Structures are given as structure tokens and as C-alpha cells.
PDB file of C-alpha atoms in Angstrom:
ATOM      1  CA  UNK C   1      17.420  -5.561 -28.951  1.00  0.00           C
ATOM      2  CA  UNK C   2      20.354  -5.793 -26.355  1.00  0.00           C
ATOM      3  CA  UNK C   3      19.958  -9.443 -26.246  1.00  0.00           C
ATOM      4  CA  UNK C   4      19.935  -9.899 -29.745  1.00  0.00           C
ATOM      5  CA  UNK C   5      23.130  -7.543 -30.386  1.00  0.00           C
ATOM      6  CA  UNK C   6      25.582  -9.328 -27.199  1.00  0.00           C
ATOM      7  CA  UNK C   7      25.235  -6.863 -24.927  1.00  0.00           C
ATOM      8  CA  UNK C   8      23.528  -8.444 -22.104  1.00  0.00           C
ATOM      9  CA  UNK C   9      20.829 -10.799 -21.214  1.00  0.00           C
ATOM     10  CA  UNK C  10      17.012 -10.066 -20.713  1.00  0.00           C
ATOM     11  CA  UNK C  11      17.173 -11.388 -17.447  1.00  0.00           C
ATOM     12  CA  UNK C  12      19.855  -9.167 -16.907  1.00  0.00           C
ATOM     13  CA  UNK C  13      18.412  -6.228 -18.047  1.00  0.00           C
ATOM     14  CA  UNK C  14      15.674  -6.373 -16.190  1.00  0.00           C
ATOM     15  CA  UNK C  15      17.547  -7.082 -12.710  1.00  0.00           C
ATOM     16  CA  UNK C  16      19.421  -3.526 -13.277  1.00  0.00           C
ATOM     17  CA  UNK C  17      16.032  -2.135 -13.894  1.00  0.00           C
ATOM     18  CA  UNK C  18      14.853  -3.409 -10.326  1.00  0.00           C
ATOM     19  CA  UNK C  19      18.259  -2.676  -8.486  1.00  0.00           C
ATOM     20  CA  UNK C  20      18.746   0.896 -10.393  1.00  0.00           C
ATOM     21  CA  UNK C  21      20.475   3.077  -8.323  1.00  0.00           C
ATOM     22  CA  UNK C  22      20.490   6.355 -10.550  1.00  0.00           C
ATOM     23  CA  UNK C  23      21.075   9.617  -8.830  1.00  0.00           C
ATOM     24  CA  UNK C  24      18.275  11.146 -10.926  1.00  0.00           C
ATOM     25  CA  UNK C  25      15.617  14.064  -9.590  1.00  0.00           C
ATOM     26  CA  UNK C  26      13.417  12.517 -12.330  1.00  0.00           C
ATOM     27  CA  UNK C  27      13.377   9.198 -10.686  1.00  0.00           C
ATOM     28  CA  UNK C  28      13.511   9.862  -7.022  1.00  0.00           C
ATOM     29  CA  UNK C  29       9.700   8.894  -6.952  1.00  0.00           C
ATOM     30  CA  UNK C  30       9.692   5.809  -8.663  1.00  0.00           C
ATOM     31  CA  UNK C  31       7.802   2.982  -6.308  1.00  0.00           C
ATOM     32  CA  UNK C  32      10.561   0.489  -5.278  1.00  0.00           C
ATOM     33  CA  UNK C  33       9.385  -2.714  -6.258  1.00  0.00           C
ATOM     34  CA  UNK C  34       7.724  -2.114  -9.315  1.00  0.00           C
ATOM     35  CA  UNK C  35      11.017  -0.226 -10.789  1.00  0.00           C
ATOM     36  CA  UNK C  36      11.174  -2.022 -13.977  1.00  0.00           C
ATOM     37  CA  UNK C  37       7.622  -1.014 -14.763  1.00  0.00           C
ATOM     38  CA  UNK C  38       7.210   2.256 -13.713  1.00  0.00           C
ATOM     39  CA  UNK C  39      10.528   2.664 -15.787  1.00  0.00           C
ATOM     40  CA  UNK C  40       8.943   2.569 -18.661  1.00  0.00           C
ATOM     41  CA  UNK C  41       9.178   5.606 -21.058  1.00  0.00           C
ATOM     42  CA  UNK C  42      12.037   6.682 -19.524  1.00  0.00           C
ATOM     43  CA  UNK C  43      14.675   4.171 -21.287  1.00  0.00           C
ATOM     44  CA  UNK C  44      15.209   7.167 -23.782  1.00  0.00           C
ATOM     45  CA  UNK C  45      16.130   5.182 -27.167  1.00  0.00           C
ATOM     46  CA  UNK C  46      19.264   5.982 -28.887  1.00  0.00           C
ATOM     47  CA  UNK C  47      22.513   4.512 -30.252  1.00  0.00           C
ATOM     48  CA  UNK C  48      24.982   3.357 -27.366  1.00  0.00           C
ATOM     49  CA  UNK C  49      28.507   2.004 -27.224  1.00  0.00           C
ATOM     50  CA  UNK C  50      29.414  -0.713 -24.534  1.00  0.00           C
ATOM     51  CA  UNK C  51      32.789  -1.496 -22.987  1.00  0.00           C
ATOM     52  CA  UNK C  52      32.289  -4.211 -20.958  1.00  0.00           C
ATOM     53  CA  UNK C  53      32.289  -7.646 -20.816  1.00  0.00           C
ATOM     54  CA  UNK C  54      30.280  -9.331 -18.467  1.00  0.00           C
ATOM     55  CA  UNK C  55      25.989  -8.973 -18.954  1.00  0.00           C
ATOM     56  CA  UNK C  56      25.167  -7.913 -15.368  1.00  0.00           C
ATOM     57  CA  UNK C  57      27.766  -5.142 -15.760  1.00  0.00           C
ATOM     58  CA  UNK C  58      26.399  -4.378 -19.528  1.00  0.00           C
ATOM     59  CA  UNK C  59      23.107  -4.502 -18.343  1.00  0.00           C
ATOM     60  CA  UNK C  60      23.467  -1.817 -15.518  1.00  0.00           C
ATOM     61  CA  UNK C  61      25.576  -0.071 -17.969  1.00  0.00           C
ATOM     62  CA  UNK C  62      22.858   0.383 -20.098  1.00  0.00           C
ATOM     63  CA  UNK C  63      19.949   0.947 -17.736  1.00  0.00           C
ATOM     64  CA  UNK C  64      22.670   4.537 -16.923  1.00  0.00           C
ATOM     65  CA  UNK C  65      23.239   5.426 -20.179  1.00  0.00           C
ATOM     66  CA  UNK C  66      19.638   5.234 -21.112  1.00  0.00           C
ATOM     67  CA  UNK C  67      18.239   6.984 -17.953  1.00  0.00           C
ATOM     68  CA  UNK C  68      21.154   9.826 -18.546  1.00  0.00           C
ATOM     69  CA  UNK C  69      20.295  10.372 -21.858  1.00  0.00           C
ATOM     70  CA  UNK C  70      16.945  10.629 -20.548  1.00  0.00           C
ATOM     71  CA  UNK C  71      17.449  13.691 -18.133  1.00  0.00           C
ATOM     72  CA  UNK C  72      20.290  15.224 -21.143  1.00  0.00           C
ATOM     73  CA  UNK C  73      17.084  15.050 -23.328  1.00  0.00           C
ATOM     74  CA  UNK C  74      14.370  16.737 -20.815  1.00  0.00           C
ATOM     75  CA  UNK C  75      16.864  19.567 -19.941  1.00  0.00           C
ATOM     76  CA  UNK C  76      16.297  20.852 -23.415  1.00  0.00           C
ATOM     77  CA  UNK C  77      12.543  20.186 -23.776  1.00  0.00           C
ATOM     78  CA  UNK C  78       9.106  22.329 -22.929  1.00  0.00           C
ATOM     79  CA  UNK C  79       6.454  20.968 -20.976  1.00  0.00           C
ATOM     80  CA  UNK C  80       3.011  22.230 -19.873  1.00  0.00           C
ATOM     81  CA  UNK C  81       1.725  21.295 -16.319  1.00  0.00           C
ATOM     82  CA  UNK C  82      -2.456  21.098 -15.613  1.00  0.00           C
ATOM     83  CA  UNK C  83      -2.360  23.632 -12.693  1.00  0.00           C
ATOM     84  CA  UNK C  84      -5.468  23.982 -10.127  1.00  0.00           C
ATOM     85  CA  UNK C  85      -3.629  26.489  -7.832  1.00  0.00           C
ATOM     86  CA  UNK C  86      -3.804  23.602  -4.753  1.00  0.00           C
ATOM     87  CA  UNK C  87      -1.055  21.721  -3.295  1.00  0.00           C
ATOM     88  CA  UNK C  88      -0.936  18.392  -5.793  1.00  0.00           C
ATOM     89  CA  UNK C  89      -0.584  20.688  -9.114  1.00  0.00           C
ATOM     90  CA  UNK C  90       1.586  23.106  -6.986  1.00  0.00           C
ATOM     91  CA  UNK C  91       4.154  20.344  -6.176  1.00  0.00           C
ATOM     92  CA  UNK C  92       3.866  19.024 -10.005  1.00  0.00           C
ATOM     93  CA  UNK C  93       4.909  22.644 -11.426  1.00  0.00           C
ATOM     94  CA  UNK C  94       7.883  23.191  -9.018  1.00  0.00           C
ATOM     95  CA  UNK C  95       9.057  19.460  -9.882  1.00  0.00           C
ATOM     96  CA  UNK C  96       8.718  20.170 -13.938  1.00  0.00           C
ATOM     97  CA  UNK C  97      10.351  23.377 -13.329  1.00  0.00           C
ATOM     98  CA  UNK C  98      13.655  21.294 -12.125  1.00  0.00           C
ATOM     99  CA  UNK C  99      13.373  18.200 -14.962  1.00  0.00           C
ATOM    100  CA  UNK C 100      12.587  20.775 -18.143  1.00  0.00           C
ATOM    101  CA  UNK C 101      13.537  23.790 -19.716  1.00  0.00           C
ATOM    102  CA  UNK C 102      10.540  25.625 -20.161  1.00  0.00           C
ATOM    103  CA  UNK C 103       7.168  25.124 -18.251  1.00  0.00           C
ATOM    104  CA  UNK C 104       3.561  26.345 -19.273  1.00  0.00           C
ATOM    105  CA  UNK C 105       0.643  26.376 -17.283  1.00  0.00           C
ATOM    106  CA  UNK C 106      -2.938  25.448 -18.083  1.00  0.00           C
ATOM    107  CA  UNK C 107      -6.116  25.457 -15.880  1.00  0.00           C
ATOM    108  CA  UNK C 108      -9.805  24.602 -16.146  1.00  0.00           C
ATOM    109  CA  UNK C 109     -12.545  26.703 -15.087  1.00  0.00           C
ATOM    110  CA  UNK C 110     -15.725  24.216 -14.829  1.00  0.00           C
ATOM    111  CA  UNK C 111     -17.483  26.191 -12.120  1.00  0.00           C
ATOM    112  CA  UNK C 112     -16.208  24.259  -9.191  1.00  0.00           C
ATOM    113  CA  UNK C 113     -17.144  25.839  -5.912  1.00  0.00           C
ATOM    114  CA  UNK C 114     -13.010  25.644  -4.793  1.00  0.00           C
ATOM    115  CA  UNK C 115     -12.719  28.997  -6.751  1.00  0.00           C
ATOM    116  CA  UNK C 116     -10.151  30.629  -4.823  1.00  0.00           C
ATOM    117  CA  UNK C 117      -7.517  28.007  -6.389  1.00  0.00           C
ATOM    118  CA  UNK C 118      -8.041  29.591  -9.996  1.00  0.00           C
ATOM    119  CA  UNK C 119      -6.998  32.720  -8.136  1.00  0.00           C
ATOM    120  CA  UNK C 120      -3.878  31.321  -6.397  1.00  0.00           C
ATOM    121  CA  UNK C 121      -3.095  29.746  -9.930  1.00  0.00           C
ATOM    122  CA  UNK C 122      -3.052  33.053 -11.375  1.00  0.00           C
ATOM    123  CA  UNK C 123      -1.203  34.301  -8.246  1.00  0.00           C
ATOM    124  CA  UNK C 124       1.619  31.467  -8.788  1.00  0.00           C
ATOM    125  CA  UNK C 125       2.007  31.975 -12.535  1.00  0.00           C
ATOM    126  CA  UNK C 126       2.126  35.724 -12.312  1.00  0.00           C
ATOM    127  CA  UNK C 127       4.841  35.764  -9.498  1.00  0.00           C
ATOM    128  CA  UNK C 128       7.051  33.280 -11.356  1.00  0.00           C
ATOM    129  CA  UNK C 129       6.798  34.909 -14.646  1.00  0.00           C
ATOM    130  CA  UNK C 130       5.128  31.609 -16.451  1.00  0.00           C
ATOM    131  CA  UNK C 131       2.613  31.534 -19.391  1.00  0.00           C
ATOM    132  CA  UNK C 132      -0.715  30.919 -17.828  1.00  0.00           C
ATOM    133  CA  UNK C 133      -4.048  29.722 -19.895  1.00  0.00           C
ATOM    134  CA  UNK C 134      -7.162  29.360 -18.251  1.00  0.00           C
ATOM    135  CA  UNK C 135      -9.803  27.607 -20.161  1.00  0.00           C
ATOM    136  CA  UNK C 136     -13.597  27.690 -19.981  1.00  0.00           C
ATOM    137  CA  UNK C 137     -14.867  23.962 -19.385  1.00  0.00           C
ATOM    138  CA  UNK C 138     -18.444  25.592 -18.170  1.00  0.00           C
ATOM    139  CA  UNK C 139     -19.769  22.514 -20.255  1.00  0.00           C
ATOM    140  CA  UNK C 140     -18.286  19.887 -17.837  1.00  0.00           C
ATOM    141  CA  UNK C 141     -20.182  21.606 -14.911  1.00  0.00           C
ATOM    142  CA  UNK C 142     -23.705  20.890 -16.472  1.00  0.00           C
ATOM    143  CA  UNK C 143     -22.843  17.743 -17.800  1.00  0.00           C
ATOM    144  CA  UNK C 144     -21.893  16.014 -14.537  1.00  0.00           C
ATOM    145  CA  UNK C 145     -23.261  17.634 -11.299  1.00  0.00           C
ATOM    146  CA  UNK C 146     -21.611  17.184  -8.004  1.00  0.00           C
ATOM    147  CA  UNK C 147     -20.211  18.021  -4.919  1.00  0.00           C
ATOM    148  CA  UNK C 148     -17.749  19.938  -6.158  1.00  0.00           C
ATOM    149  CA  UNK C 149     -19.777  21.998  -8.414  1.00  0.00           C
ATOM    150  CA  UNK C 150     -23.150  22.044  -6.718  1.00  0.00           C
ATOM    151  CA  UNK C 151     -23.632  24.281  -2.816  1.00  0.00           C
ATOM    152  CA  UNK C 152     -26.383  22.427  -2.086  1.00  0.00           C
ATOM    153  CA  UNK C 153     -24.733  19.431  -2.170  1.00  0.00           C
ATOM    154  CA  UNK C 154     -22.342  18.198   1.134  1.00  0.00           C
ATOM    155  CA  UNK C 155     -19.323  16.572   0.083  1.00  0.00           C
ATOM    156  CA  UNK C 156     -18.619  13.184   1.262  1.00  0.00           C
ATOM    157  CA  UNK C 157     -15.830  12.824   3.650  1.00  0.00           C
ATOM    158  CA  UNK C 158     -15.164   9.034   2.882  1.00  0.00           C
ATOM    159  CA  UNK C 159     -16.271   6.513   0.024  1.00  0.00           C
ATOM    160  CA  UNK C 160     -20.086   6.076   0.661  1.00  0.00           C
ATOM    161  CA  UNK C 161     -19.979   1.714   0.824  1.00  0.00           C
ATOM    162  CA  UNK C 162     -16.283   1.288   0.468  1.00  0.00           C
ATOM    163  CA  UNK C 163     -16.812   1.044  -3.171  1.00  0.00           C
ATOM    164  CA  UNK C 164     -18.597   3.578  -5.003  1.00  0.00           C
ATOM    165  CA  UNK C 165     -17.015   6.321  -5.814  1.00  0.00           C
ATOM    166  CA  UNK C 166     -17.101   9.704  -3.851  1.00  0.00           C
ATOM    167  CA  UNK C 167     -20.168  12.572  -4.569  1.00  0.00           C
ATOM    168  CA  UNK C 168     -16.970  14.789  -5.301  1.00  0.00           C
ATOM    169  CA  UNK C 169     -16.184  12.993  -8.561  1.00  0.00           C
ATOM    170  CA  UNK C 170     -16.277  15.038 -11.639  1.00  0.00           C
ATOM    171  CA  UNK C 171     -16.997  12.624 -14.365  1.00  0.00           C
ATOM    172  CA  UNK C 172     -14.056  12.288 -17.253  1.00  0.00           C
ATOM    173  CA  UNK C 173     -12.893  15.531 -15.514  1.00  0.00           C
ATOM    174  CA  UNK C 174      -9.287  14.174 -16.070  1.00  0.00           C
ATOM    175  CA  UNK C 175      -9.796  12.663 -19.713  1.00  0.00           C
ATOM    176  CA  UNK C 176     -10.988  16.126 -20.790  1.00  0.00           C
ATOM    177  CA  UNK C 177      -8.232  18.182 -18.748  1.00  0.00           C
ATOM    178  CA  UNK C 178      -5.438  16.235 -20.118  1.00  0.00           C
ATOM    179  CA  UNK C 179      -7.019  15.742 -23.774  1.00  0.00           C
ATOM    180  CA  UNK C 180      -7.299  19.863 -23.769  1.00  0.00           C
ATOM    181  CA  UNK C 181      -4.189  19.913 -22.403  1.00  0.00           C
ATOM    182  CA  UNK C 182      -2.424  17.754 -25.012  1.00  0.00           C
ATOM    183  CA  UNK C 183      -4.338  20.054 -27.636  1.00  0.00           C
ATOM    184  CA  UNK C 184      -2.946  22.825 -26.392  1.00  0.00           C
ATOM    185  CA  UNK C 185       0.678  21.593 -26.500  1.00  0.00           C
ATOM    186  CA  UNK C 186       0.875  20.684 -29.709  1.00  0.00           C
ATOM    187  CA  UNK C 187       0.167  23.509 -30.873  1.00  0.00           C
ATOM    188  CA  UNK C 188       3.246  24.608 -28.777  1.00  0.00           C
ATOM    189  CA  UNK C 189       5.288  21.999 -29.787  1.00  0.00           C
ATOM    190  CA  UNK C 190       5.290  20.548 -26.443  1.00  0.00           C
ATOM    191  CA  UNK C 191       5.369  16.805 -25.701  1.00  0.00           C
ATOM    192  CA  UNK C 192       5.832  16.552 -21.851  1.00  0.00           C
ATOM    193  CA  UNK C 193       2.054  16.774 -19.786  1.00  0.00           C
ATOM    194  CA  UNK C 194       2.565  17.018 -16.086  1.00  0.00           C
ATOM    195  CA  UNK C 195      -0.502  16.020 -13.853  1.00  0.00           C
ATOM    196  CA  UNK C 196      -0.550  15.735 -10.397  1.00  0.00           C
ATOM    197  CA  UNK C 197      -3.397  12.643 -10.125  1.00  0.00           C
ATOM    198  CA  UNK C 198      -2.199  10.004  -7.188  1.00  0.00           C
ATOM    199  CA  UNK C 199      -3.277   6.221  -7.554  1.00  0.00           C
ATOM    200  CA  UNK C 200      -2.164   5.657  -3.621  1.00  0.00           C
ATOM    201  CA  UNK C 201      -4.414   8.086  -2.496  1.00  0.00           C
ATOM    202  CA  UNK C 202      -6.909   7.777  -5.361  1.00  0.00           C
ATOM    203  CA  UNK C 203     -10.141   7.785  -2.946  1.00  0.00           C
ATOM    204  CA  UNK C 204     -12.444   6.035  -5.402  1.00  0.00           C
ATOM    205  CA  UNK C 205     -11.225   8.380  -8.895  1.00  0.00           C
ATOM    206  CA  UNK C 206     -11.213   5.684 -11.234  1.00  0.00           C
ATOM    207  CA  UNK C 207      -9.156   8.732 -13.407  1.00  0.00           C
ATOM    208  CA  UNK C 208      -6.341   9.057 -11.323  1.00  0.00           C
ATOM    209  CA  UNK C 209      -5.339   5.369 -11.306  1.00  0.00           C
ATOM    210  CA  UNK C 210      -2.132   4.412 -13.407  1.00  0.00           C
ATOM    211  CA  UNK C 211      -3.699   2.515 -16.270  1.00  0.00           C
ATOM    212  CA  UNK C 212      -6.027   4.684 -17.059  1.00  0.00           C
ATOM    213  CA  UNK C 213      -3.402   7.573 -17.629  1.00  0.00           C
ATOM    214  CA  UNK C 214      -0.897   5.576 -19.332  1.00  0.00           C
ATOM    215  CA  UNK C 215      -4.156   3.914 -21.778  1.00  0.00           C
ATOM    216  CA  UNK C 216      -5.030   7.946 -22.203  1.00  0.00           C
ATOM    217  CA  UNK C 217      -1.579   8.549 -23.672  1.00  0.00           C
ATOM    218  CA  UNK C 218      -1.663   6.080 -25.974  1.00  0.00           C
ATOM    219  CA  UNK C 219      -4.932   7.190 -27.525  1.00  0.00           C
ATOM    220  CA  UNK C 220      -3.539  11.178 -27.431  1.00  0.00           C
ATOM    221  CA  UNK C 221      -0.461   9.790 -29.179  1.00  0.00           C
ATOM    222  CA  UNK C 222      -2.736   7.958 -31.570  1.00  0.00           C
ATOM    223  CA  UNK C 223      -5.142  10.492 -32.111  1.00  0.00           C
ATOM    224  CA  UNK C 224      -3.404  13.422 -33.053  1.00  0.00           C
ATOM    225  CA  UNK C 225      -0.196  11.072 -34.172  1.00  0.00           C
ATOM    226  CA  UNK C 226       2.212  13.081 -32.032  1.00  0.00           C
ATOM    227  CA  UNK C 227       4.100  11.425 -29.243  1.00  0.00           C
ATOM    228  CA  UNK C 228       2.989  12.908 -25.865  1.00  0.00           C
ATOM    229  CA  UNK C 229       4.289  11.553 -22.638  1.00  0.00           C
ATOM    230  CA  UNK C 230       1.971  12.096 -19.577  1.00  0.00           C
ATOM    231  CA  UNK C 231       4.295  12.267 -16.375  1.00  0.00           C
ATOM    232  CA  UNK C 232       3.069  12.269 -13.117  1.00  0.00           C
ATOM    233  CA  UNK C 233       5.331  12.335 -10.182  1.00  0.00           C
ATOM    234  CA  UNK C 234       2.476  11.651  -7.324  1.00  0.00           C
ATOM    235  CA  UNK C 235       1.096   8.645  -8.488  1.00  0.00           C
ATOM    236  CA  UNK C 236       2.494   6.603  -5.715  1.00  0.00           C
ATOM    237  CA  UNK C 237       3.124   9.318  -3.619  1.00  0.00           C
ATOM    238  CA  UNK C 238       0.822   8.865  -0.033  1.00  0.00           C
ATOM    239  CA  UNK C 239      -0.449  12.725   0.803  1.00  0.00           C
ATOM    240  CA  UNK C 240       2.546  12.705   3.643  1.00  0.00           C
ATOM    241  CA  UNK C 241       4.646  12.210   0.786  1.00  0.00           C
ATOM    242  CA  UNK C 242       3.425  14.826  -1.577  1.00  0.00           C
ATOM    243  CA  UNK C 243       3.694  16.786   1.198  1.00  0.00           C
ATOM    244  CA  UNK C 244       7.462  16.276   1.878  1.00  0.00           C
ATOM    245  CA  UNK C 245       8.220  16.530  -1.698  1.00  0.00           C
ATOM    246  CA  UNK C 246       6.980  19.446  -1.762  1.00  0.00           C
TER     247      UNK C 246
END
């Protein structure tokens, strides 16, 4: 569209994209080198005016007026945050806190032997005032045994061959957390999910790569024909960096 209106070349465009230097806590994670992608859903869509002259300087000129109207638009919306109680969802809440104006938490009970997060979840919510749901996924705990949800089971400490995936995987644990979670919101009128799953450190969780959430919030947004965006600010965070983040 800003090619076809004057304002600046394609090419263009997508230089500023990679060379963005936007002073924004909502894009202080974004993996350099893969800007322009990782960009995406963030170029809020709106009418502009341009003063300028030259595409490079339009085209950087745009990329900041989109990404600011992007962070004037968040400051004024809700957004609930899937919330174990441990350090990943932790960091997610206090970084959702900062980008929106209103934060709810949810959390899953499916039996998982890690109870004490469910009570530092509580804990958290409680001492920062926030409305906290915890839902009843008992269901997920029969359906797909493991590690995590069976004693007599030890938990692997690495990927068994390099390849398969780790006893400790809960099966379409994250499909059904953030499906229930988009439920939820709409009901709230809330658009914004916040999930703390990692693709650098993803340890064999084919649910916690990239594609698979952004291919998840397509179908939510088709489904239930509301227009959910899934943010997660870890994804190519390494644990040292989720760590210093938070």
C-alpha cells in the first residue's frame, strides 16, 4: 500500500524494518536479524500523513509512526497472561504489566507434580491485586501421561536420541492452555494473550516453537472470528536472557 500511494519503496520499507532503531519496551526483544519478520503484527494499521521526500527517509518514517501507534494503542488495551507461578510466566506478567493497561491472570491445574507453582501463582496475583482464574484441566493429565504428571516416572534431563522429544512433554498442553485462554478473553473483551513458551530454548516442545504459535492464532482468530494476538516476549530469549529480563 505505501508503494502504491508514493510514499516509499518496498525495498525501502523493508530495509527500515531491518535497521529499526525504535526506543520501544515492546520491541527490546525482537531477534536482530530477523527484524522484519518478527515485526509482524506490530505495524499497527491506520491512516498516516508523510512529510518527506526521499523513500529511505519515508520508509523509516513510517516503520515509527506505525510502531508508535502501536505502543499508543496497547497502553489503552487489557490483556490476560497464562501464569504457572515459575520464572518464564513470571517474567511474561511483569513485562505485560509495562506494555498494557490492565492484566489478567489464568492458570491450569492438570495435576502436574510442580504443584507448589499454582501456589506461588496465587501468591503473585494476590500480592499485586490482579484477577486470578485457575482452571481445572484434570482431563489433560489422563489423556497424556508423563513425567511431569506421573511420580513414578524420572524426568529426563536431556532429549533421549537428540531428537525425540523429552518424557516431560505434555501433549497439546500449549494448544489447550492458550485455546482456554483465548476463550476466556473474549468473554472479557480481551485481545492480547501473553505466553511465556521459548523457541531458543525449546528442548524438543514442538509447542513452543514460533510457527506453531503464530499458525494457533490464526485458527483462534478464525474460530471464534475475533482478532487475538498471541505475544510472547521469550521466544528468542536463551534462559540467561529470560533471566536478565527479568
Amino acid at each position: 500500500l505505501l508503494e502504491k500511494a508514493g510514499v516509499c519503496t518496498a525495498a525501502d520499507f523493508f530495509s527500515a524494518l531491518d535497521t529499526v532503531d525504535y526506543d520501544s519496551k515492546l520491541l527490546k526483544n525482537v531477534n536482530v536479524g530477523k527484524t522484519y519478520y518478527e515485526l509482524e503484527g506490530y505495524l499497527f494499521p491506520e491512516t498516516y500523513e508523510f512529510y518527506c521526500y526521499d523513500s529511505a527517509e519515508c520508509a523509516t518514517l513510517a516503520v515509527d509512526k506505525m510502531l508508535g501507534q502501536m505502543d499508543k494503542i496497547l497502553k489503552e488495551e487489557k490483556a490476560i497472561v497464562v501464569f504457572s507461578g515459575g520464572q518464564d510466566s513470571t517474567t511474561c506478567l511483569f513485562w505485560a504489566l509495562e506494555q498494557f493497561k490492565d492484566v489478567i491472570l489464568v492458570t491450569f491445574d492438570y495435576g502436574q507434580r510442580h504443584i507448589k507453582e499454582i501456589e506461588c501463582a496465587k501468591a503473585i496475583a494476590n500480592e499485586l491485586g490482579l484477577e486470578h482464574h485457575i482452571l481445572d484441566m484434570a482431563l489433560l493429565n489422563q489423556l497424556a501421561p508423563n513425567s511431569l504428571t506421573r511420580s513414578e516416572i524420572e524426568v529426563d534431563e536431556a532429549i533421549p536420541d537428540g531428537k525425540t522429544a523429552p518424557n516431560s512433554l505434555v501433549e497439546g498442553r500449549n494448544m489447550l492452555f492458550l485455546t482456554f485462554a483465548a476463550v476466556l478473553a473474549k468473554g472479557k473483551d480481551i485481545r492480547h494473550i501473553v505466553t511465556g513458551v521459548c523457541e531458543t530454548d525449546f528442548s524438543g516442545y514442538p509447542d513452543c516453537r514460533d510457527v506453531f504459535i503464530k499458525s494457533l492464532n490464526v485458527t483462534l482468530n478464525l474460530s471464534m472470528d475475533y482478532s487475538y494476538v498471541i505475544h510472547t516476549p521469550l521466544m528468542w530469549l536463551t534462559k540467561a536472557q529470560t533471566w536478565e529480563l527479568a
